[in-house]
Short mmCIF file of C-alpha atoms in Angstrom, two decimals:
data_model
loop_
_atom_site.label_atom_id
_atom_site.label_comp_id
_atom_site.label_asym_id
_atom_site.label_seq_id
_atom_site.Cartn_x
_atom_site.Cartn_y
_atom_site.Cartn_z
CA GLN A 29 -17.47 4.79 12.04
CA LEU A 30 -17.44 3.61 8.47
CA GLN A 31 -16.97 -0.08 8.07
CA LEU A 32 -16.34 -2.08 4.89
CA GLN A 33 -16.76 -5.83 4.48
CA GLU A 34 -15.89 -7.92 1.44
CA SER A 35 -17.94 -10.98 0.54
CA GLY A 36 -17.83 -13.50 -2.30
CA PRO A 37 -16.59 -16.95 -3.25
CA GLY A 38 -13.18 -17.92 -2.00
CA LEU A 39 -12.57 -20.29 -4.88
CA VAL A 40 -13.06 -19.57 -8.60
CA LYS A 41 -12.28 -21.78 -11.55
CA PRO A 42 -9.94 -20.64 -14.33
CA SER A 43 -11.63 -18.78 -17.15
CA GLU A 44 -14.65 -17.98 -14.95
CA THR A 45 -15.66 -14.64 -13.43
CA LEU A 46 -14.57 -13.45 -10.06
CA SER A 47 -17.32 -11.52 -8.27
CA LEU A 48 -16.93 -9.70 -4.97
CA THR A 49 -19.12 -7.30 -3.05
CA CYS A 50 -18.13 -4.66 -0.52
CA SER A 51 -20.87 -3.79 1.94
CA VAL A 52 -20.63 -0.30 3.46
CA SER A 53 -22.04 0.48 6.93
CA GLY A 54 -21.84 3.43 9.28
CA GLY A 55 -21.78 6.00 6.57
CA SER A 56 -23.15 7.08 3.24
CA ILE A 57 -22.02 5.82 -0.13
CA SER A 58 -23.96 8.41 -2.01
CA ASN A 59 -21.55 11.31 -2.41
CA ASP A 60 -18.71 12.17 -4.66
CA LEU A 61 -16.33 13.36 -1.96
CA HIS A 62 -14.95 9.88 -1.94
CA TYR A 63 -14.21 7.08 -4.37
CA TRP A 64 -14.80 3.38 -3.73
CA GLY A 65 -12.01 1.08 -4.85
CA TRP A 66 -10.45 -2.38 -4.99
CA ILE A 67 -6.85 -3.38 -4.40
CA ARG A 68 -5.38 -6.84 -4.29
CA ARG A 69 -2.20 -8.49 -3.05
CA PRO A 70 -1.13 -11.70 -4.73
CA PRO A 71 0.80 -14.18 -2.50
CA GLY A 72 4.41 -13.09 -2.14
CA LYS A 73 3.87 -9.90 -4.07
CA GLY A 74 3.07 -6.24 -3.50
CA LEU A 75 -0.18 -4.40 -3.56
CA GLU A 76 -1.90 -3.89 -6.93
CA TRP A 77 -4.49 -1.20 -7.58
CA ILE A 78 -7.42 -2.60 -9.50
CA GLY A 79 -9.77 0.33 -9.96
CA SER A 80 -12.20 2.78 -8.41
CA VAL A 81 -15.68 4.16 -8.89
CA TYR A 82 -17.46 7.33 -7.82
CA PHE A 83 -21.14 7.34 -6.81
CA SER A 84 -21.86 9.47 -9.86
CA GLY A 85 -20.67 6.55 -12.01
CA SER A 86 -17.19 7.58 -13.13
CA MET A 87 -14.92 4.57 -13.19
CA TYR A 88 -11.11 4.22 -13.47
CA TYR A 89 -9.31 0.98 -13.97
CA SER A 90 -5.77 -0.34 -13.95
CA PRO A 91 -4.52 -0.40 -17.56
CA SER A 92 -3.37 -4.00 -17.13
CA LEU A 93 -6.84 -5.14 -15.97
CA LYS A 94 -9.05 -2.72 -17.87
CA ARG A 95 -10.28 -5.25 -20.37
CA ARG A 96 -11.44 -7.71 -17.71
CA VAL A 97 -12.68 -5.62 -14.77
CA THR A 98 -15.89 -3.85 -13.92
CA ILE A 99 -16.52 -1.92 -10.68
CA SER A 100 -19.96 -0.65 -9.95
CA VAL A 101 -21.98 0.97 -7.15
CA ASP A 102 -25.30 -0.40 -6.01
CA ARG A 103 -27.00 2.73 -4.77
CA SER A 104 -30.02 0.91 -3.22
CA ARG A 105 -27.90 -1.51 -1.20
CA THR A 106 -25.05 0.69 -0.04
CA GLN A 107 -22.52 -1.52 -1.57
CA PHE A 108 -20.17 -1.70 -4.48
CA SER A 109 -18.86 -4.64 -6.45
CA LEU A 110 -15.92 -6.00 -8.42
CA LYS A 111 -16.20 -8.32 -11.37
CA LEU A 112 -13.08 -9.78 -12.96
CA THR A 113 -13.60 -11.98 -16.02
CA SER A 114 -11.46 -14.74 -17.53
CA VAL A 115 -9.47 -15.33 -14.37
CA THR A 116 -6.22 -17.30 -14.20
CA ALA A 117 -4.03 -18.44 -11.37
CA ALA A 118 -2.34 -15.05 -11.56
CA ASP A 119 -5.53 -13.52 -10.18
CA THR A 120 -5.21 -15.46 -6.95
CA ALA A 121 -4.85 -12.78 -4.24
CA VAL A 122 -6.27 -11.21 -1.16
CA TYR A 123 -8.74 -8.62 -2.35
CA TYR A 124 -9.45 -5.44 -0.37
CA CYS A 125 -12.16 -2.86 -0.80
CA LEU A 126 -11.60 0.67 0.39
CA ARG A 127 -12.76 4.28 0.47
CA GLY A 128 -10.50 7.00 -0.75
CA ASP A 129 -10.50 10.80 -0.69
CA ARG A 130 -11.41 12.34 -4.01
CA TYR A 131 -9.16 15.29 -3.47
CA GLY A 132 -6.00 13.65 -2.21
CA SER A 133 -4.17 10.37 -1.66
CA ALA A 134 -5.72 9.46 1.68
CA THR A 135 -7.74 6.26 2.11
CA ASP A 136 -9.66 6.19 5.32
CA SER A 137 -11.48 2.91 5.44
CA TRP A 138 -10.52 -0.58 4.37
CA GLY A 139 -12.22 -3.97 4.42
CA GLN A 140 -10.37 -6.79 6.20
CA GLY A 141 -9.62 -8.47 2.87
CA THR A 142 -10.82 -11.74 1.36
CA LEU A 143 -8.66 -14.45 -0.18
CA VAL A 144 -9.74 -15.55 -3.65
CA THR A 145 -8.06 -18.62 -5.10
CA VAL A 146 -8.26 -19.44 -8.76
CA SER A 147 -8.00 -23.16 -9.21
CA SER A 148 -9.83 -26.01 -10.89
CA GLN B 295 1.94 2.12 -16.28
CA SER B 296 4.81 0.44 -14.40
CA ALA B 297 4.94 -0.25 -10.72
CA LEU B 298 6.87 2.27 -8.64
CA THR B 299 10.37 1.08 -7.65
CA GLN B 300 11.10 0.29 -4.01
CA PRO B 301 14.00 -1.62 -2.45
CA ALA B 302 13.01 -5.19 -1.69
CA SER B 303 14.20 -4.94 1.90
CA VAL B 304 15.69 -2.61 4.43
CA SER B 305 16.77 -3.24 8.00
CA GLY B 306 17.77 -1.33 11.10
CA SER B 307 18.33 -1.72 14.78
CA PRO B 308 15.96 -0.43 17.47
CA GLY B 309 16.33 3.31 17.89
CA GLN B 310 17.90 3.84 14.51
CA SER B 311 16.32 5.61 11.56
CA ILE B 312 15.69 4.13 8.12
CA THR B 313 14.47 5.54 4.82
CA ILE B 314 12.59 3.69 2.12
CA SER B 315 12.63 5.20 -1.33
CA CYS B 316 9.94 5.06 -4.00
CA THR B 317 10.90 6.02 -7.52
CA GLY B 318 8.48 6.76 -10.27
CA THR B 319 8.29 9.17 -13.20
CA SER B 320 7.08 12.60 -14.00
CA SER B 321 3.71 11.06 -14.84
CA ASP B 322 3.14 9.87 -11.29
CA VAL B 323 5.39 10.62 -8.32
CA GLY B 324 7.07 13.60 -9.90
CA GLY B 325 3.91 15.11 -11.26
CA TYR B 326 1.60 15.14 -8.30
CA ASN B 327 1.77 15.58 -4.53
CA TYR B 328 -0.44 12.55 -4.17
CA VAL B 329 1.96 9.96 -2.74
CA SER B 330 0.92 7.78 0.15
CA TRP B 331 2.60 5.10 2.22
CA TYR B 332 1.07 1.94 3.68
CA GLN B 333 2.23 -0.37 6.44
CA HIS B 334 1.11 -3.91 5.85
CA HIS B 335 1.19 -6.72 8.42
CA PRO B 336 0.31 -10.23 7.21
CA GLY B 337 -3.34 -11.03 7.58
CA LYS B 338 -4.35 -7.42 8.14
CA ALA B 339 -5.54 -4.61 5.98
CA PRO B 340 -2.90 -2.12 4.88
CA LYS B 341 -2.66 0.86 7.22
CA LEU B 342 -2.20 4.40 5.85
CA MET B 343 0.89 5.97 7.42
CA ILE B 344 1.45 9.01 5.16
CA TYR B 345 -0.64 10.73 2.49
CA ASP B 346 -0.22 13.65 0.21
CA VAL B 347 3.57 13.13 0.48
CA THR B 348 4.06 14.53 3.98
CA LYS B 349 0.77 14.34 5.92
CA ARG B 350 0.17 11.95 8.76
CA PRO B 351 -3.30 10.57 9.56
CA SER B 352 -4.54 11.04 13.09
CA GLY B 353 -3.09 8.34 15.37
CA VAL B 354 0.03 7.65 13.37
CA SER B 355 3.22 8.19 15.32
CA ASP B 356 5.33 11.25 14.39
CA ARG B 357 8.26 8.89 14.04
CA PHE B 358 6.95 8.36 10.48
CA SER B 359 7.62 11.13 7.99
CA GLY B 360 7.40 11.49 4.23
CA SER B 361 9.17 13.63 1.65
CA LYS B 362 9.63 13.95 -2.10
CA SER B 363 12.31 15.13 -4.42
CA GLY B 364 11.70 15.01 -8.16
CA ASN B 365 10.42 11.55 -9.12
CA THR B 366 11.42 9.94 -5.82
CA ALA B 367 9.38 9.90 -2.69
CA SER B 368 10.76 8.67 0.67
CA LEU B 369 9.40 7.34 3.93
CA THR B 370 11.56 7.82 7.00
CA ILE B 371 11.01 5.98 10.23
CA SER B 372 12.96 7.34 13.18
CA GLY B 373 13.48 5.65 16.55
CA LEU B 374 12.83 2.19 15.10
CA GLN B 375 10.74 -0.10 17.21
CA ALA B 376 10.11 -3.84 16.92
CA GLU B 377 6.49 -3.16 16.10
CA ASP B 378 7.57 -1.33 12.95
CA GLU B 379 8.61 -4.55 11.36
CA ALA B 380 6.27 -4.93 8.37
CA ASP B 381 5.93 -4.47 4.69
CA TYR B 382 5.72 -0.92 3.41
CA SER B 383 4.28 0.13 0.07
CA CYS B 384 4.12 3.46 -1.66
CA SER B 385 1.36 4.62 -3.90
CA SER B 386 0.99 7.49 -6.32
CA TYR B 387 -1.68 9.11 -8.43
CA THR B 388 -0.93 9.07 -12.12
CA SER B 389 -1.62 11.17 -15.19
CA SER B 390 -4.08 8.51 -16.36
CA ASN B 391 -6.46 9.19 -13.39
CA THR B 392 -5.33 5.91 -11.88
CA TRP B 393 -3.20 4.83 -8.94
CA VAL B 394 -0.02 2.80 -8.97
CA PHE B 395 1.77 0.99 -6.16
CA GLY B 396 5.36 0.15 -5.52
CA GLY B 397 6.53 -3.45 -5.25
CA GLY B 398 6.75 -3.18 -1.48
CA THR B 399 9.68 -3.11 0.95
CA LYS B 400 10.16 -5.56 3.84
CA LEU B 401 11.42 -3.77 6.94
CA THR B 402 13.33 -5.95 9.40
CA VAL B 403 14.10 -4.59 12.87
CA LEU B 404 17.28 -6.33 13.92
#
């Protein structure tokens, strides 16, 4: 069964770059039947879609985050990553990685989530 | 793109049915049959309850059902149980090849 696990710093200073990695086990990352994505949930708020990437390299980002976000796939390590630059307190959230179905709205695997706090 | 509109909260008694609405535009909810619903308990990953408007993943109770009319999608939970108490969020594909979520609805089982 596919398993996803987020990793990265739990504390990031304002104006710095938030970097998270999602390690994928129990399945292949190298196909375009699925996309690999990131979603976050700020404290007291709803879910927010950050972006997604396909193994082939196509990337799609939330318009509100597009200028600051990069999602990439590391083919050699079976993992994908999220980088969010120039963070502020508003970027404090639980970040989730997930796998979604390219041809529908199903998502079938999620990481457990990791809390990232932006504070000096 | 703006977040989809959901009521902040709904409530119901055990055994009753409730419906949560999710309103978007013709560029998202109304334009595609790619609406999904998630159940979210604190400290846990969101759980997919409905996808492609009406489909239920394996293992999800048939008490959960989805529908759509125009730019509004709905999640109905019948035979409410205490364990259904959670936050529920809708999501839709958009014309920009992106996804958008609703603000979330807190379901309270009285």
